[in-house]
mmCIF file of C-alpha atoms in Angstrom:
data_model
loop_
_atom_site.group_PDB
_atom_site.id
_atom_site.type_symbol
_atom_site.label_atom_id
_atom_site.label_comp_id
_atom_site.label_asym_id
_atom_site.label_seq_id
_atom_site.Cartn_x
_atom_site.Cartn_y
_atom_site.Cartn_z
ATOM 1 C CA MET A 1 -12.914 -20.257 39.994
ATOM 2 C CA LYS A 2 -12.387 -16.710 38.810
ATOM 3 C CA ILE A 3 -11.125 -16.288 35.263
ATOM 4 C CA THR A 4 -11.394 -13.570 32.633
ATOM 5 C CA VAL A 5 -13.707 -14.159 29.690
ATOM 6 C CA ASN A 6 -13.458 -11.722 26.789
ATOM 7 C CA GLY A 7 -11.884 -9.149 29.051
ATOM 8 C CA ASP A 8 -14.441 -9.343 31.858
ATOM 9 C CA PRO A 9 -14.064 -11.104 35.221
ATOM 10 C CA CYS A 10 -16.128 -14.284 35.334
ATOM 11 C CA GLU A 11 -16.803 -16.885 38.031
ATOM 12 C CA VAL A 12 -17.041 -20.369 36.547
ATOM 13 C CA ALA A 13 -17.570 -23.805 38.053
ATOM 14 C CA SER A 14 -15.986 -25.732 35.158
ATOM 15 C CA ASP A 15 -12.287 -26.206 34.595
ATOM 16 C CA THR A 16 -11.873 -26.986 30.890
ATOM 17 C CA VAL A 17 -12.397 -24.681 27.937
ATOM 18 C CA GLN A 18 -15.174 -26.856 26.534
ATOM 19 C CA ALA A 19 -16.988 -27.094 29.859
ATOM 20 C CA VAL A 20 -16.796 -23.328 30.353
ATOM 21 C CA LEU A 21 -18.229 -22.808 26.872
ATOM 22 C CA ASP A 22 -21.108 -25.101 27.777
ATOM 23 C CA GLU A 23 -21.566 -23.432 31.172
ATOM 24 C CA LEU A 24 -21.706 -19.951 29.612
ATOM 25 C CA GLY A 25 -24.291 -20.918 27.004
ATOM 26 C CA TYR A 26 -22.201 -21.116 23.856
ATOM 27 C CA GLY A 27 -23.572 -24.555 23.027
ATOM 28 C CA GLU A 28 -23.106 -25.183 19.314
ATOM 29 C CA ALA A 29 -22.171 -21.557 18.552
ATOM 30 C CA LYS A 30 -19.615 -20.970 15.803
ATOM 31 C CA VAL A 31 -16.726 -19.751 17.955
ATOM 32 C CA ALA A 32 -12.962 -20.035 18.230
ATOM 33 C CA THR A 33 -11.010 -19.863 21.462
ATOM 34 C CA ALA A 34 -7.686 -18.781 22.927
ATOM 35 C CA VAL A 35 -6.325 -19.023 26.459
ATOM 36 C CA ASN A 36 -3.742 -16.508 27.639
ATOM 37 C CA GLU A 37 -3.290 -15.355 24.030
ATOM 38 C CA THR A 38 -2.605 -18.899 22.762
ATOM 39 C CA PHE A 39 -5.017 -20.451 20.273
ATOM 40 C CA VAL A 40 -6.918 -23.497 21.522
ATOM 41 C CA PRO A 41 -8.243 -25.549 18.563
ATOM 42 C CA ALA A 42 -11.781 -26.848 18.834
ATOM 43 C CA GLY A 43 -10.490 -30.410 19.130
ATOM 44 C CA SER A 44 -8.372 -29.513 22.166
ATOM 45 C CA ARG A 45 -11.002 -27.647 24.184
ATOM 46 C CA GLY A 46 -12.059 -30.680 26.185
ATOM 47 C CA ALA A 47 -8.505 -31.436 27.249
ATOM 48 C CA THR A 48 -7.429 -27.846 27.887
ATOM 49 C CA ARG A 49 -7.660 -27.122 31.610
ATOM 50 C CA LEU A 50 -8.142 -23.640 32.955
ATOM 51 C CA ALA A 51 -6.536 -22.230 36.080
ATOM 52 C CA LYS A 52 -7.524 -19.322 38.276
ATOM 53 C CA GLY A 53 -6.766 -16.036 36.569
ATOM 54 C CA ASP A 54 -6.598 -17.460 33.046
ATOM 55 C CA ARG A 55 -7.731 -15.226 30.229
ATOM 56 C CA LEU A 56 -10.185 -16.955 27.875
ATOM 57 C CA GLU A 57 -11.043 -15.345 24.562
ATOM 58 C CA ILE A 58 -14.115 -16.517 22.655
ATOM 59 C CA VAL A 59 -14.573 -15.053 19.175
ATOM 60 C CA ALA A 60 -16.968 -15.506 16.284
ATOM 61 C CA PRO A 61 -17.223 -14.364 12.648
ATOM 62 C CA ARG A 62 -17.806 -10.644 12.249
ATOM 63 C CA GLN A 63 -17.864 -7.946 9.618
ATOM 64 C CA GLY A 64 -14.413 -6.828 8.520
ATOM 65 C CA GLY A 65 -12.607 -4.723 5.967
ATOM 66 C CA MET B 1 -9.156 -14.244 -14.171
ATOM 67 C CA VAL B 2 -6.781 -13.368 -11.372
ATOM 68 C CA SER B 3 -5.096 -16.009 -9.257
ATOM 69 C CA PHE B 4 -4.077 -15.875 -5.599
ATOM 70 C CA TYR B 5 -2.127 -18.832 -4.241
ATOM 71 C CA GLY B 6 -3.369 -20.918 -7.128
ATOM 72 C CA THR B 7 -7.030 -20.047 -6.620
ATOM 73 C CA GLU B 8 -8.620 -18.309 -9.578
ATOM 74 C CA VAL B 9 -11.113 -15.542 -8.900
ATOM 75 C CA ALA B 10 -13.304 -14.051 -11.603
ATOM 76 C CA SER B 11 -13.562 -10.531 -10.194
ATOM 77 C CA ARG B 12 -10.678 -8.199 -9.458
ATOM 78 C CA LEU B 13 -12.700 -6.375 -6.832
ATOM 79 C CA MET B 14 -12.476 -7.387 -3.188
ATOM 80 C CA LEU B 15 -15.032 -5.868 -0.867
ATOM 81 C CA GLY B 16 -15.142 -5.521 2.897
ATOM 82 C CA THR B 17 -18.232 -6.446 4.891
ATOM 83 C CA ALA B 18 -18.086 -3.806 7.652
ATOM 84 C CA GLN B 19 -19.986 -0.583 8.330
ATOM 85 C CA TYR B 20 -23.005 -1.136 6.044
ATOM 86 C CA PRO B 21 -26.302 0.395 7.163
ATOM 87 C CA SER B 22 -27.921 -3.052 7.204
ATOM 88 C CA PRO B 23 -27.269 -6.672 6.240
ATOM 89 C CA ALA B 24 -29.673 -6.248 3.309
ATOM 90 C CA ILE B 25 -27.660 -3.334 1.937
ATOM 91 C CA LEU B 26 -24.448 -5.300 2.374
ATOM 92 C CA GLU B 27 -25.955 -8.078 0.290
ATOM 93 C CA GLN B 28 -27.149 -5.649 -2.401
ATOM 94 C CA ALA B 29 -23.718 -4.034 -2.535
ATOM 95 C CA PHE B 30 -22.046 -7.382 -3.118
ATOM 96 C CA ARG B 31 -24.523 -8.381 -5.792
ATOM 97 C CA ARG B 32 -24.154 -5.135 -7.722
ATOM 98 C CA SER B 33 -20.374 -4.920 -7.357
ATOM 99 C CA GLY B 34 -19.701 -8.402 -8.681
ATOM 100 C CA ALA B 35 -16.945 -8.705 -6.052
ATOM 101 C CA GLY B 36 -15.383 -12.146 -5.899
ATOM 102 C CA ILE B 37 -13.826 -11.948 -2.446
ATOM 103 C CA ALA B 38 -15.244 -10.679 0.848
ATOM 104 C CA THR B 39 -13.067 -9.680 3.775
ATOM 105 C CA VAL B 40 -14.300 -10.713 7.200
ATOM 106 C CA SER B 41 -13.023 -10.598 10.749
ATOM 107 C CA VAL B 42 -13.354 -12.229 14.156
ATOM 108 C CA ARG B 43 -14.551 -10.486 17.295
ATOM 109 C CA ARG B 44 -15.580 -11.404 20.814
ATOM 110 C CA GLU B 45 -18.947 -13.093 21.214
ATOM 111 C CA ALA B 46 -21.031 -13.465 24.354
ATOM 112 C CA GLY B 47 -22.676 -16.736 25.351
ATOM 113 C CA GLY B 48 -26.064 -17.077 23.682
ATOM 114 C CA GLU B 49 -25.391 -14.134 21.362
ATOM 115 C CA ARG B 50 -25.096 -16.110 18.094
ATOM 116 C CA ALA B 51 -24.245 -12.968 16.092
ATOM 117 C CA GLY B 52 -21.373 -14.814 14.473
ATOM 118 C CA ALA B 53 -23.606 -17.539 13.086
ATOM 119 C CA ALA B 54 -26.065 -14.994 11.685
ATOM 120 C CA PHE B 55 -23.293 -13.056 9.949
ATOM 121 C CA TRP B 56 -21.728 -16.243 8.619
ATOM 122 C CA ASP B 57 -25.065 -17.343 7.150
ATOM 123 C CA LEU B 58 -25.256 -14.010 5.322
ATOM 124 C CA VAL B 59 -21.715 -14.313 3.954
ATOM 125 C CA LYS B 60 -22.364 -17.842 2.685
ATOM 126 C CA GLN B 61 -25.282 -16.520 0.635
ATOM 127 C CA LEU B 62 -23.004 -14.062 -1.155
ATOM 128 C CA ASP B 63 -21.274 -16.891 -3.044
ATOM 129 C CA VAL B 64 -17.816 -15.286 -2.719
ATOM 130 C CA LYS B 65 -14.472 -16.433 -1.419
ATOM 131 C CA VAL B 66 -13.723 -15.304 2.107
ATOM 132 C CA LEU B 67 -10.558 -13.521 3.200
ATOM 133 C CA PRO B 68 -10.381 -13.200 6.998
ATOM 134 C CA ASN B 69 -8.303 -10.374 8.438
ATOM 135 C CA THR B 70 -6.363 -9.637 11.594
ATOM 136 C CA ALA B 71 -7.642 -6.065 11.730
ATOM 137 C CA GLY B 72 -6.785 -4.124 14.834
ATOM 138 C CA CYS B 73 -3.891 -6.343 15.874
ATOM 139 C CA HIS B 74 -0.841 -4.415 17.057
ATOM 140 C CA SER B 75 1.494 -7.252 17.999
ATOM 141 C CA VAL B 76 2.828 -10.351 16.296
ATOM 142 C CA ARG B 77 1.378 -12.598 18.983
ATOM 143 C CA GLU B 78 -2.057 -11.061 18.701
ATOM 144 C CA ALA B 79 -2.045 -11.264 14.908
ATOM 145 C CA VAL B 80 -0.877 -14.882 14.853
ATOM 146 C CA THR B 81 -3.472 -16.011 17.404
ATOM 147 C CA THR B 82 -6.205 -14.105 15.580
ATOM 148 C CA ALA B 83 -5.166 -15.731 12.305
ATOM 149 C CA GLN B 84 -5.286 -19.175 13.900
ATOM 150 C CA MET B 85 -8.769 -18.545 15.264
ATOM 151 C CA ALA B 86 -9.902 -17.173 11.890
ATOM 152 C CA ARG B 87 -8.596 -20.224 10.043
ATOM 153 C CA GLU B 88 -10.664 -22.486 12.242
ATOM 154 C CA LEU B 89 -13.804 -20.349 11.978
ATOM 155 C CA PHE B 90 -13.699 -19.724 8.246
ATOM 156 C CA ASP B 91 -11.990 -22.927 7.168
ATOM 157 C CA THR B 92 -9.503 -21.223 4.845
ATOM 158 C CA PRO B 93 -5.717 -20.887 4.832
ATOM 159 C CA TRP B 94 -6.083 -17.330 3.479
ATOM 160 C CA ILE B 95 -5.365 -14.519 5.918
ATOM 161 C CA LYS B 96 -5.187 -10.783 5.317
ATOM 162 C CA LEU B 97 -2.403 -10.010 7.735
ATOM 163 C CA GLU B 98 -2.572 -6.658 9.477
ATOM 164 C CA VAL B 99 -0.036 -5.760 12.137
ATOM 165 C CA ILE B 100 -0.684 -2.123 12.903
ATOM 166 C CA GLY B 101 2.235 0.018 14.006
ATOM 167 C CA HIS B 102 0.819 3.509 14.304
ATOM 168 C CA ALA B 103 -2.495 4.451 15.858
ATOM 169 C CA ASP B 104 -3.356 7.559 13.845
ATOM 170 C CA THR B 105 -2.402 6.375 10.385
ATOM 171 C CA LEU B 106 -2.951 2.645 10.953
ATOM 172 C CA GLN B 107 0.354 2.236 9.156
ATOM 173 C CA PRO B 108 1.622 -1.351 9.218
ATOM 174 C CA ASP B 109 4.440 -2.233 11.608
ATOM 175 C CA PRO B 110 6.920 -3.506 8.993
ATOM 176 C CA PHE B 111 9.034 -5.461 11.459
ATOM 177 C CA GLY B 112 6.098 -7.193 13.121
ATOM 178 C CA LEU B 113 4.473 -7.795 9.745
ATOM 179 C CA VAL B 114 7.464 -9.727 8.404
ATOM 180 C CA GLU B 115 7.804 -11.730 11.612
ATOM 181 C CA ALA B 116 4.124 -12.645 11.697
ATOM 182 C CA ALA B 117 4.135 -13.461 7.978
ATOM 183 C CA ARG B 118 7.013 -15.878 8.487
ATOM 184 C CA ILE B 119 5.324 -17.622 11.417
ATOM 185 C CA LEU B 120 2.020 -17.962 9.602
ATOM 186 C CA THR B 121 3.572 -19.131 6.348
ATOM 187 C CA ASP B 122 5.447 -21.813 8.282
ATOM 188 C CA GLU B 123 2.107 -22.904 9.733
ATOM 189 C CA GLY B 124 0.628 -23.330 6.273
ATOM 190 C CA PHE B 125 -1.239 -20.057 5.976
ATOM 191 C CA GLN B 126 -1.471 -18.243 2.656
ATOM 192 C CA VAL B 127 -0.715 -14.717 3.735
ATOM 193 C CA PHE B 128 -2.038 -11.515 2.130
ATOM 194 C CA PRO B 129 0.039 -8.895 3.959
ATOM 195 C CA TYR B 130 -1.368 -5.393 4.331
ATOM 196 C CA THR B 131 1.771 -3.406 3.600
ATOM 197 C CA THR B 132 3.050 -0.077 2.321
ATOM 198 C CA GLU B 133 4.675 0.716 -1.020
ATOM 199 C CA ASP B 134 8.127 0.099 0.506
ATOM 200 C CA ILE B 135 10.048 -2.174 -1.876
ATOM 201 C CA VAL B 136 12.508 -3.407 0.754
ATOM 202 C CA LEU B 137 9.638 -4.437 2.991
ATOM 203 C CA ALA B 138 7.985 -6.094 0.002
ATOM 204 C CA ASP B 139 11.148 -8.069 -0.645
ATOM 205 C CA ARG B 140 11.268 -9.234 2.979
ATOM 206 C CA LEU B 141 7.633 -10.293 2.850
ATOM 207 C CA LEU B 142 8.277 -12.331 -0.279
ATOM 208 C CA GLU B 143 11.293 -13.910 1.413
ATOM 209 C CA ALA B 144 9.043 -14.768 4.362
ATOM 210 C CA GLY B 145 6.834 -16.765 2.013
ATOM 211 C CA CYS B 146 4.136 -14.315 0.944
ATOM 212 C CA GLU B 147 3.000 -14.816 -2.645
ATOM 213 C CA VAL B 148 0.663 -11.826 -2.702
ATOM 214 C CA LEU B 149 1.235 -8.229 -1.596
ATOM 215 C CA MET B 150 -1.415 -5.724 -0.548
ATOM 216 C CA PRO B 151 0.068 -2.236 -0.581
ATOM 217 C CA TRP B 152 -2.047 0.586 0.750
ATOM 218 C CA GLY B 153 -3.356 3.335 -1.493
ATOM 219 C CA ALA B 154 -3.757 5.623 1.507
ATOM 220 C CA PRO B 155 -4.404 5.068 5.211
ATOM 221 C CA ILE B 156 -7.432 2.893 5.982
ATOM 222 C CA GLY B 157 -10.749 4.713 5.830
ATOM 223 C CA THR B 158 -9.398 8.007 4.486
ATOM 224 C CA GLY B 159 -10.715 7.836 0.929
ATOM 225 C CA LEU B 160 -7.684 9.797 -0.265
ATOM 226 C CA GLY B 161 -6.940 7.519 -3.204
ATOM 227 C CA LEU B 162 -3.422 6.719 -4.400
ATOM 228 C CA THR B 163 -1.307 9.122 -2.370
ATOM 229 C CA ASN B 164 2.089 7.873 -3.546
ATOM 230 C CA ILE B 165 1.839 7.136 -7.241
ATOM 231 C CA TYR B 166 5.607 7.009 -7.651
ATOM 232 C CA GLY B 167 5.995 4.513 -4.813
ATOM 233 C CA LEU B 168 3.239 2.267 -6.095
ATOM 234 C CA ARG B 169 4.586 2.409 -9.642
ATOM 235 C CA THR B 170 8.051 1.508 -8.386
ATOM 236 C CA LEU B 171 6.708 -1.379 -6.336
ATOM 237 C CA ARG B 172 4.720 -2.708 -9.267
ATOM 238 C CA ALA B 173 7.717 -2.452 -11.594
ATOM 239 C CA GLN B 174 10.067 -4.062 -9.097
ATOM 240 C CA PHE B 175 7.998 -7.229 -8.697
ATOM 241 C CA PRO B 176 6.105 -7.595 -11.980
ATOM 242 C CA ASP B 177 5.090 -11.198 -11.414
ATOM 243 C CA VAL B 178 3.767 -10.922 -7.848
ATOM 244 C CA PRO B 179 -0.022 -10.560 -7.558
ATOM 245 C CA MET B 180 -0.668 -7.197 -5.937
ATOM 246 C CA VAL B 181 -3.867 -5.768 -4.513
ATOM 247 C CA VAL B 182 -4.189 -2.089 -3.674
ATOM 248 C CA ASP B 183 -5.804 -2.259 -0.274
ATOM 249 C CA ALA B 184 -7.216 0.639 1.684
ATOM 250 C CA GLY B 185 -7.598 4.355 1.230
ATOM 251 C CA LEU B 186 -9.698 4.348 -1.927
ATOM 252 C CA GLY B 187 -12.645 6.723 -1.932
ATOM 253 C CA LEU B 188 -13.845 6.853 -5.527
ATOM 254 C CA PRO B 189 -14.180 4.446 -8.448
ATOM 255 C CA SER B 190 -11.805 6.592 -10.521
ATOM 256 C CA GLN B 191 -9.068 5.815 -7.976
ATOM 257 C CA ALA B 192 -9.743 2.101 -8.308
ATOM 258 C CA ALA B 193 -9.560 2.426 -12.097
ATOM 259 C CA GLN B 194 -6.273 4.265 -11.731
ATOM 260 C CA ALA B 195 -4.804 1.427 -9.667
ATOM 261 C CA MET B 196 -5.934 -1.108 -12.241
ATOM 262 C CA GLU B 197 -4.507 0.965 -15.099
ATOM 263 C CA MET B 198 -1.177 0.871 -13.211
ATOM 264 C CA ALA B 199 -1.144 -2.917 -13.559
ATOM 265 C CA PHE B 200 -2.261 -3.815 -10.073
ATOM 266 C CA ASP B 201 -4.118 -7.104 -10.124
ATOM 267 C CA ALA B 202 -7.046 -6.149 -7.907
ATOM 268 C CA VAL B 203 -8.280 -3.625 -5.369
ATOM 269 C CA LEU B 204 -9.785 -4.055 -1.931
ATOM 270 C CA LEU B 205 -12.033 -1.491 -0.346
ATOM 271 C CA ASN B 206 -14.754 -1.207 2.242
ATOM 272 C CA THR B 207 -15.470 2.236 3.643
ATOM 273 C CA ALA B 208 -15.871 3.927 0.253
ATOM 274 C CA VAL B 209 -18.821 1.661 -0.479
ATOM 275 C CA ALA B 210 -20.276 1.110 2.983
ATOM 276 C CA LYS B 211 -20.264 4.812 3.889
ATOM 277 C CA ALA B 212 -21.586 6.092 0.549
ATOM 278 C CA GLY B 213 -25.097 7.527 0.558
ATOM 279 C CA ASP B 214 -26.142 4.643 -1.687
ATOM 280 C CA PRO B 215 -23.728 1.784 -0.968
ATOM 281 C CA ALA B 216 -25.164 -0.567 -3.583
ATOM 282 C CA ALA B 217 -24.840 2.018 -6.362
ATOM 283 C CA MET B 218 -21.310 2.890 -5.280
ATOM 284 C CA ALA B 219 -20.448 -0.797 -5.223
ATOM 285 C CA GLU B 220 -21.585 -1.104 -8.815
ATOM 286 C CA GLY B 221 -19.568 1.982 -9.672
ATOM 287 C CA PHE B 222 -16.451 0.414 -8.230
ATOM 288 C CA GLY B 223 -17.159 -2.864 -10.009
ATOM 289 C CA ARG B 224 -17.363 -1.108 -13.372
ATOM 290 C CA ALA B 225 -14.294 1.020 -12.624
ATOM 291 C CA VAL B 226 -12.194 -2.024 -11.805
ATOM 292 C CA GLU B 227 -13.227 -3.647 -15.080
ATOM 293 C CA ALA B 228 -12.597 -0.416 -17.010
ATOM 294 C CA GLY B 229 -9.176 0.044 -15.458
ATOM 295 C CA ARG B 230 -8.158 -3.529 -16.174
ATOM 296 C CA LEU B 231 -9.373 -3.297 -19.769
ATOM 297 C CA ALA B 232 -7.361 -0.115 -20.208
ATOM 298 C CA TYR B 233 -4.228 -1.771 -18.848
ATOM 299 C CA GLU B 234 -4.650 -4.755 -21.151
ATOM 300 C CA ALA B 235 -5.292 -2.444 -24.090
ATOM 301 C CA ASP B 236 -1.788 -0.911 -23.855
ATOM 302 C CA PRO B 237 -2.506 2.809 -23.362
ATOM 303 C CA MET B 238 -0.948 5.472 -25.565
ATOM 304 C CA GLU B 239 2.023 7.449 -24.324
ATOM 305 C CA PRO B 240 1.194 10.985 -23.176
ATOM 306 C CA ARG B 241 2.895 13.845 -25.062
ATOM 307 C CA ASP B 242 3.344 17.523 -24.418
ATOM 308 C CA MET B 243 2.426 18.962 -27.796
ATOM 309 C CA ALA B 244 -0.938 18.671 -29.470
ATOM 310 C CA ALA B 245 -1.389 16.210 -32.315
ATOM 311 C CA PRO B 246 -4.583 16.579 -34.355
ATOM 312 C CA SER B 247 -6.760 13.525 -34.229
ATOM 313 C CA THR B 248 -8.804 14.540 -37.268
ATOM 314 C CA PRO B 249 -6.850 14.138 -40.535
ATOM 315 C CA LEU B 250 -5.870 17.445 -42.163
ATOM 316 C CA ILE B 251 -5.772 15.971 -45.661
ATOM 317 C CA GLY B 252 -8.901 16.878 -47.569
ATOM 318 C CA LYS B 253 -9.853 19.752 -45.313
ATOM 319 C CA ALA B 254 -11.841 22.412 -47.231
ATOM 320 C CA PHE B 255 -9.880 25.544 -47.983
ATOM 321 C CA LEU B 256 -11.952 28.350 -46.451
ATOM 322 C CA GLU B 257 -10.545 31.879 -46.084
#
């Protein structure tokens, strides 16, 4: 299934946010997620299904002013 | 002590964590500044990158409170989603809310700012809105549930200092009981001291320290300036006057022709 991950096209085999995170190697990384500009809490990742063309954002802590 | 949303913080200096030459220099700058709050952000991370975890480990060592921002967000939706992701990552209801309305000046979008502030407040966030000196906008932000205001000194990253003294003074006078932090545009410690002398409760800066030739020394300079400015405010400064008034008593002066 083709989705967009952090702005780039990405072919994934999984169909939930959590499974895509696992598939892409995030493992236990400290990240937060949003799908189509809507926040997906960590506790909802396993139940949040992705569809073709969805835009997944995966962010982590960074330097800021 | 200064208090934001009921949380007391020992230092009146807030320091950003971006643009330092190295993580070690960032750490030195925080140590020498005495800053009590660090601003942080969220950005995209690739699988296996783990940059976020490394940065977070560094921030935890600083022993400061963390204020996540929504830097770079230009829409309400974007800012709200970013705030929600930041709350989960940093485990704090605090959010420095930026909704940028103009690309060249990074001036806040006042309409989007109020809308986003209302949404986030309703969701239990404690919002620190990055705003201008506009008192009507300030009033709307307070109505939306903000209990802190962060007016700019000058546009972000310019180092111009307090470019609208009258506006800032008016804002401060209009809402004397609201904690206010001058955020952005400071370039020198003297400008931070000036803000503190004007009864602002704290200052927030990043570029002035991170882009100095010696960030750690500049951080200490800002730390001392913030303390000096606050002391001066608390000490009730004299009123300026136009005509000279001798400070040395004239009585007893020797009569010498």
